Every structure is written in C-alpha cells, then in structure tokens.
Amino acid sequence: MVLRMNGRSYWGVALLSALTLAVGCGDLLRIDSFSRAPAEPLVGDAGGADGDEGGGRPIMTMAEPRWVRTFGTPGDDQVAAAAVDGDDLVFVGDFDAPLDFGGGALLPIGDGDVFVTRLAVDGQHVSSFSFGGKGAAQAAAVAVDPASGDAVVTGCYSGDFKAGALSLPTSNAQDIFVMRIARDGKAVYAASFGGAGNQCASAIAIAADGSVLLAGHNNGTVVVGADTLVSD
C-alpha cells in the first residue's frame, strides 16, 4: 500500500487510536498523522512525477494531516517499519550521524546503527534508543508484544553488534539479528543467525503464545538452532 498526500508518497502505514500514521523518508524522516477516514478514496496505479512509486500498487488519498514530525541528519537516515503499542507509535530504522527525535541526540557507533523510537498519539516524543556496533546495522521490521509492550526488532548487521549490555557474535558477512527491547530501552534478549554468505530478515510477527516468527532471505548458509538452511 502506498499512501499519497499532496503529491508525496509514503510506504508504511500504522493505525493508532483514531488516527492513521504514515512513515516515509526522503531528505528527512517524516511522520504524518491523518484522520482515519479518507477525504477522497482512490485505488489505482501509484505512478507519479516523483519517480519513486510504480508497479501498479494501490494508493489512498487522505485528508490534510493533523500533525507532521520530521527528523533528519546530514547523513543517511531511513525508517524501516512501524508498529502500534496502545496509544504509542513505535518505529525503527537506521542512521549514521547524530539524530534527535526529541529526547537528546542518538550517537552512532559505527557505519550505521539502529534506532527504536516511540511517539505519543499527539506526535510528542516518548522515548528513543539506538543499538549497533563498529560495523553497519540495518533495521527491517518491528512487532510489539501486546502482553508486555516490548518491541521485537529484526534486521541485519556486519561486524559486531551490541544491544545494550548484550553482544552478538562478529559477522564477517551479513547476519540476521533479533532483539527484544523493553519500553525503558533495556535489551531483554538479542540473538543472531548467520553463516556463509549474506542473510537478512525482512518481516517479523509475534504469535499468541509470545513466540517470534521471522521471514527473510539467505544467500548462502544460515544456522538456526539445530537446523542448517542452505540456499539453492
């Protein structure tokens, strides 16, 4: 789904209370809050002058936003995914220069770190934390455990990776990481999966029993517990 407002496109949408929030990135990270009912329902091809849409994806044109928050640095910043925790929006991404969401600047350690940020229903900053290492890390997806409010984040990294006091094995290529982050920013656990070649997660979900489900790609060999998965 691509959400379009005043000629600008957004690829991620999350429902929060009576609002629809759209996240996207261009020169700056941008969070827009819309009333849920569209002003002009429209489904069709998402091609446009921006050149960043296409492929026949459905689009929806919404009313003017209730509020807009933008964040950015001189470096490369991107939002990867968003999820809802009660009346908070949780969104994750990566950055490579000091980035401030309203609670003080997050400082990257290496070539790129992961951020986990919460905004309230009115767009105000709730919390923001960063995780990474001397290599490069990219967030890909986030899910919120409704029982605890923990954010479970996945993506991939190269080099070393630290989630708070927890360290993951050094990766010479690109490995998958999964970390559970409590509302106070503490890492509950962190795990990695990898092997020869490059691997990265692309989606995550939390089952009713609290277990975590991952999907992604493997270009080589990845070890997951007692199982070894080999790409074709």
Short mmCIF file of C-alpha atoms in Angstrom, two decimals:
data_model
loop_
_atom_site.label_atom_id
_atom_site.label_comp_id
_atom_site.label_asym_id
_atom_site.label_seq_id
_atom_site.Cartn_x
_atom_site.Cartn_y
_atom_site.Cartn_z
CA MET A 1 0.00 0.00 0.00
CA VAL A 2 1.25 3.47 -0.87
CA LEU A 3 -0.39 6.37 0.92
CA ARG A 4 -0.33 9.64 -1.01
CA MET A 5 -0.92 13.18 0.31
CA ASN A 6 -0.35 16.39 -1.62
CA GLY A 7 1.90 14.70 -4.15
CA ARG A 8 4.05 12.94 -1.55
CA SER A 9 4.10 9.16 -1.18
CA TYR A 10 4.54 7.05 1.96
CA TRP A 11 5.16 3.33 2.01
CA GLY A 12 4.34 2.49 5.64
CA VAL A 13 1.01 2.91 7.43
CA ALA A 14 0.06 2.18 11.05
CA LEU A 15 -3.34 2.63 12.72
CA LEU A 16 -3.11 4.42 16.06
CA SER A 17 -6.24 5.20 18.06
CA ALA A 18 -8.44 7.31 15.73
CA LEU A 19 -5.52 8.24 13.52
CA THR A 20 -3.64 6.83 10.59
CA LEU A 21 0.09 7.46 10.67
CA ALA A 22 2.25 7.28 7.58
CA VAL A 23 6.01 6.98 7.65
CA GLY A 24 8.38 7.66 4.81
CA CYS A 25 11.78 9.06 4.06
CA GLY A 26 13.31 11.40 1.55
CA ASP A 27 15.53 14.26 2.59
CA LEU A 28 14.17 13.81 6.14
CA LEU A 29 12.41 11.12 8.11
CA ARG A 30 8.75 12.14 8.20
CA ILE A 31 5.76 11.04 10.29
CA ASP A 32 2.31 12.34 9.30
CA SER A 33 -0.91 11.92 11.28
CA PHE A 34 -4.18 11.76 9.32
CA SER A 35 -7.79 11.36 10.27
CA ARG A 36 -8.65 7.76 9.51
CA ALA A 37 -11.45 8.36 7.00
CA PRO A 38 -10.05 9.27 3.57
CA ALA A 39 -11.20 12.53 2.06
CA GLU A 40 -11.10 11.04 -1.41
CA PRO A 41 -10.97 7.23 -1.63
CA LEU A 42 -8.91 6.24 -4.62
CA VAL A 43 -7.47 2.94 -5.81
CA GLY A 44 -5.35 2.77 -8.93
CA ASP A 45 -1.85 2.84 -10.26
CA ALA A 46 0.61 4.65 -7.99
CA GLY A 47 2.79 6.05 -10.74
CA GLY A 48 3.67 9.72 -10.31
CA ALA A 49 6.04 12.53 -11.13
CA ASP A 50 8.18 11.71 -8.08
CA GLY A 51 9.55 8.66 -9.85
CA ASP A 52 9.64 6.75 -6.56
CA GLU A 53 6.40 4.81 -6.96
CA GLY A 54 5.02 2.50 -9.59
CA GLY A 55 4.35 -1.13 -10.23
CA GLY A 56 0.58 -0.77 -10.07
CA ARG A 57 0.41 -0.60 -6.26
CA PRO A 58 -2.88 0.65 -4.77
CA ILE A 59 -2.92 4.16 -3.37
CA MET A 60 -5.18 6.04 -0.96
CA THR A 61 -5.51 9.82 -0.84
CA MET A 62 -6.08 11.16 2.68
CA ALA A 63 -7.12 14.45 4.24
CA GLU A 64 -4.66 17.06 5.46
CA PRO A 65 -2.51 15.75 8.32
CA ARG A 66 -3.32 16.69 11.91
CA TRP A 67 0.37 16.94 12.68
CA VAL A 68 3.69 16.32 10.98
CA ARG A 69 7.03 15.44 12.56
CA THR A 70 10.27 15.44 10.60
CA PHE A 71 13.70 14.27 11.71
CA GLY A 72 17.00 14.16 9.91
CA THR A 73 20.77 14.42 9.90
CA PRO A 74 23.42 15.34 7.33
CA GLY A 75 23.91 11.61 6.83
CA ASP A 76 21.64 8.83 5.60
CA ASP A 77 18.55 8.13 7.71
CA GLN A 78 15.65 5.86 6.95
CA VAL A 79 12.53 4.49 8.59
CA ALA A 80 12.24 0.74 8.08
CA ALA A 81 8.96 -0.17 9.79
CA ALA A 82 6.33 0.94 12.31
CA ALA A 83 4.02 -0.76 14.80
CA VAL A 84 1.48 0.31 17.42
CA ASP A 85 1.71 -0.13 21.19
CA GLY A 86 -1.51 1.13 22.77
CA ASP A 87 -1.51 4.86 22.06
CA ASP A 88 2.16 4.94 21.03
CA LEU A 89 3.70 4.61 17.59
CA VAL A 90 6.88 2.53 17.60
CA PHE A 91 9.11 2.93 14.58
CA VAL A 92 12.56 1.63 13.72
CA GLY A 93 15.20 2.45 11.17
CA ASP A 94 18.89 3.21 10.84
CA PHE A 95 21.14 6.27 10.82
CA ASP A 96 24.83 7.19 10.56
CA ALA A 97 25.03 10.66 12.14
CA PRO A 98 23.71 12.16 15.42
CA LEU A 99 19.89 12.02 15.30
CA ASP A 100 17.49 13.66 17.77
CA PHE A 101 13.83 12.61 18.00
CA GLY A 102 13.17 14.95 20.92
CA GLY A 103 14.90 13.19 23.80
CA GLY A 104 18.51 14.08 23.02
CA ALA A 105 20.80 13.08 20.19
CA LEU A 106 21.39 9.39 19.47
CA LEU A 107 25.05 8.85 18.54
CA PRO A 108 26.02 6.15 16.05
CA ILE A 109 28.93 3.89 16.98
CA GLY A 110 29.89 2.61 13.54
CA ASP A 111 28.93 2.92 9.89
CA GLY A 112 25.22 2.68 10.71
CA ASP A 113 23.16 1.97 13.83
CA VAL A 114 19.55 1.01 14.52
CA PHE A 115 17.08 3.28 16.33
CA VAL A 116 13.90 2.33 18.19
CA THR A 117 11.65 5.35 18.80
CA ARG A 118 8.21 5.89 20.34
CA LEU A 119 5.90 8.81 19.68
CA ALA A 120 2.64 9.51 21.52
CA VAL A 121 -0.71 9.86 19.75
CA ASP A 122 -0.14 13.63 19.56
CA GLY A 123 3.29 13.18 17.97
CA GLN A 124 5.30 14.01 21.08
CA HIS A 125 8.49 12.12 21.88
CA VAL A 126 8.14 9.27 24.38
CA SER A 127 11.50 7.51 24.10
CA SER A 128 14.29 6.75 21.65
CA PHE A 129 17.22 4.36 21.82
CA SER A 130 19.96 3.19 19.49
CA PHE A 131 21.85 -0.07 19.09
CA GLY A 132 24.73 -1.18 16.90
CA GLY A 133 28.47 -1.65 16.66
CA LYS A 134 31.58 -0.76 14.70
CA GLY A 135 30.18 -2.26 11.50
CA ALA A 136 26.89 -1.47 9.81
CA ALA A 137 23.41 -2.43 11.02
CA GLN A 138 20.03 -2.04 9.34
CA ALA A 139 16.57 -2.44 10.83
CA ALA A 140 13.99 -4.23 8.70
CA ALA A 141 10.88 -4.88 10.78
CA VAL A 142 9.33 -4.42 14.23
CA ALA A 143 6.48 -6.03 16.13
CA VAL A 144 5.12 -5.13 19.58
CA ASP A 145 4.24 -7.82 22.13
CA PRO A 146 0.79 -6.77 23.40
CA ALA A 147 1.36 -8.58 26.70
CA SER A 148 4.47 -6.62 27.68
CA GLY A 149 4.79 -3.69 25.27
CA ASP A 150 8.25 -4.91 24.31
CA ALA A 151 9.38 -4.06 20.79
CA VAL A 152 10.92 -7.01 18.95
CA VAL A 153 13.17 -5.72 16.18
CA THR A 154 14.94 -7.58 13.40
CA GLY A 155 17.26 -6.73 10.54
CA CYS A 156 20.85 -7.49 9.62
CA TYR A 157 24.36 -6.42 10.56
CA SER A 158 28.00 -6.81 9.66
CA GLY A 159 30.92 -6.52 12.05
CA ASP A 160 29.90 -6.51 15.70
CA PHE A 161 26.53 -5.60 17.22
CA LYS A 162 25.58 -4.62 20.75
CA ALA A 163 22.08 -4.40 22.15
CA GLY A 164 22.70 -2.62 25.42
CA ALA A 165 24.86 -4.90 27.54
CA LEU A 166 24.29 -7.82 25.17
CA SER A 167 26.79 -8.55 22.39
CA LEU A 168 26.26 -10.64 19.27
CA PRO A 169 29.00 -12.65 17.52
CA THR A 170 31.07 -10.74 14.99
CA SER A 171 29.89 -11.24 11.42
CA ASN A 172 32.33 -11.16 8.52
CA ALA A 173 29.47 -11.01 6.02
CA GLN A 174 25.87 -10.06 6.84
CA ASP A 175 23.88 -11.86 9.55
CA ILE A 176 20.36 -11.58 10.95
CA PHE A 177 19.75 -10.03 14.37
CA VAL A 178 16.67 -10.21 16.57
CA MET A 179 16.38 -8.19 19.76
CA ARG A 180 13.60 -7.63 22.27
CA ILE A 181 13.62 -4.11 23.70
CA ALA A 182 11.55 -3.17 26.76
CA ARG A 183 9.74 0.16 26.97
CA ASP A 184 12.58 1.56 29.09
CA GLY A 185 15.10 0.74 26.35
CA LYS A 186 16.71 -2.24 28.06
CA ALA A 187 17.52 -5.23 25.87
CA VAL A 188 15.64 -8.27 27.15
CA TYR A 189 17.48 -10.55 24.75
CA ALA A 190 19.37 -10.48 21.48
CA ALA A 191 20.17 -13.29 19.05
CA SER A 192 21.84 -13.67 15.67
CA PHE A 193 21.56 -16.15 12.83
CA GLY A 194 24.08 -16.46 10.04
CA GLY A 195 26.76 -18.41 8.28
CA ALA A 196 28.48 -18.32 4.93
CA GLY A 197 27.11 -15.65 2.59
CA ASN A 198 24.65 -12.88 3.39
CA GLN A 199 21.39 -13.16 5.29
CA CYS A 200 18.84 -10.56 6.33
CA ALA A 201 15.37 -10.62 7.87
CA SER A 202 12.52 -8.76 6.20
CA ALA A 203 9.44 -9.40 8.38
CA ILE A 204 8.58 -10.28 11.96
CA ALA A 205 5.44 -11.25 13.90
CA ILE A 206 4.57 -12.32 17.42
CA ALA A 207 2.32 -15.35 17.87
CA ALA A 208 -0.39 -15.64 20.51
CA ASP A 209 1.94 -17.67 22.74
CA GLY A 210 4.62 -14.98 22.56
CA SER A 211 6.92 -16.81 20.19
CA VAL A 212 8.57 -14.80 17.43
CA LEU A 213 8.20 -15.60 13.73
CA LEU A 214 10.77 -14.37 11.21
CA ALA A 215 10.97 -14.24 7.43
CA GLY A 216 13.88 -13.15 5.30
CA HIS A 217 16.39 -14.19 2.68
CA ASN A 218 19.51 -16.35 2.69
CA ASN A 219 22.27 -16.16 0.13
CA GLY A 220 24.47 -18.94 1.43
CA THR A 221 24.13 -20.95 4.63
CA VAL A 222 22.31 -19.92 7.79
CA VAL A 223 22.23 -21.85 11.07
CA VAL A 224 19.00 -21.54 13.08
CA GLY A 225 19.22 -23.60 16.23
CA ALA A 226 19.72 -27.23 15.23
CA ASP A 227 18.78 -26.56 11.61
CA THR A 228 21.12 -25.54 8.80
CA LEU A 229 19.43 -23.85 5.84
CA VAL A 230 21.27 -23.80 2.52
CA SER A 231 20.21 -21.55 -0.36
CA ASP A 232 19.64 -23.04 -3.82
#
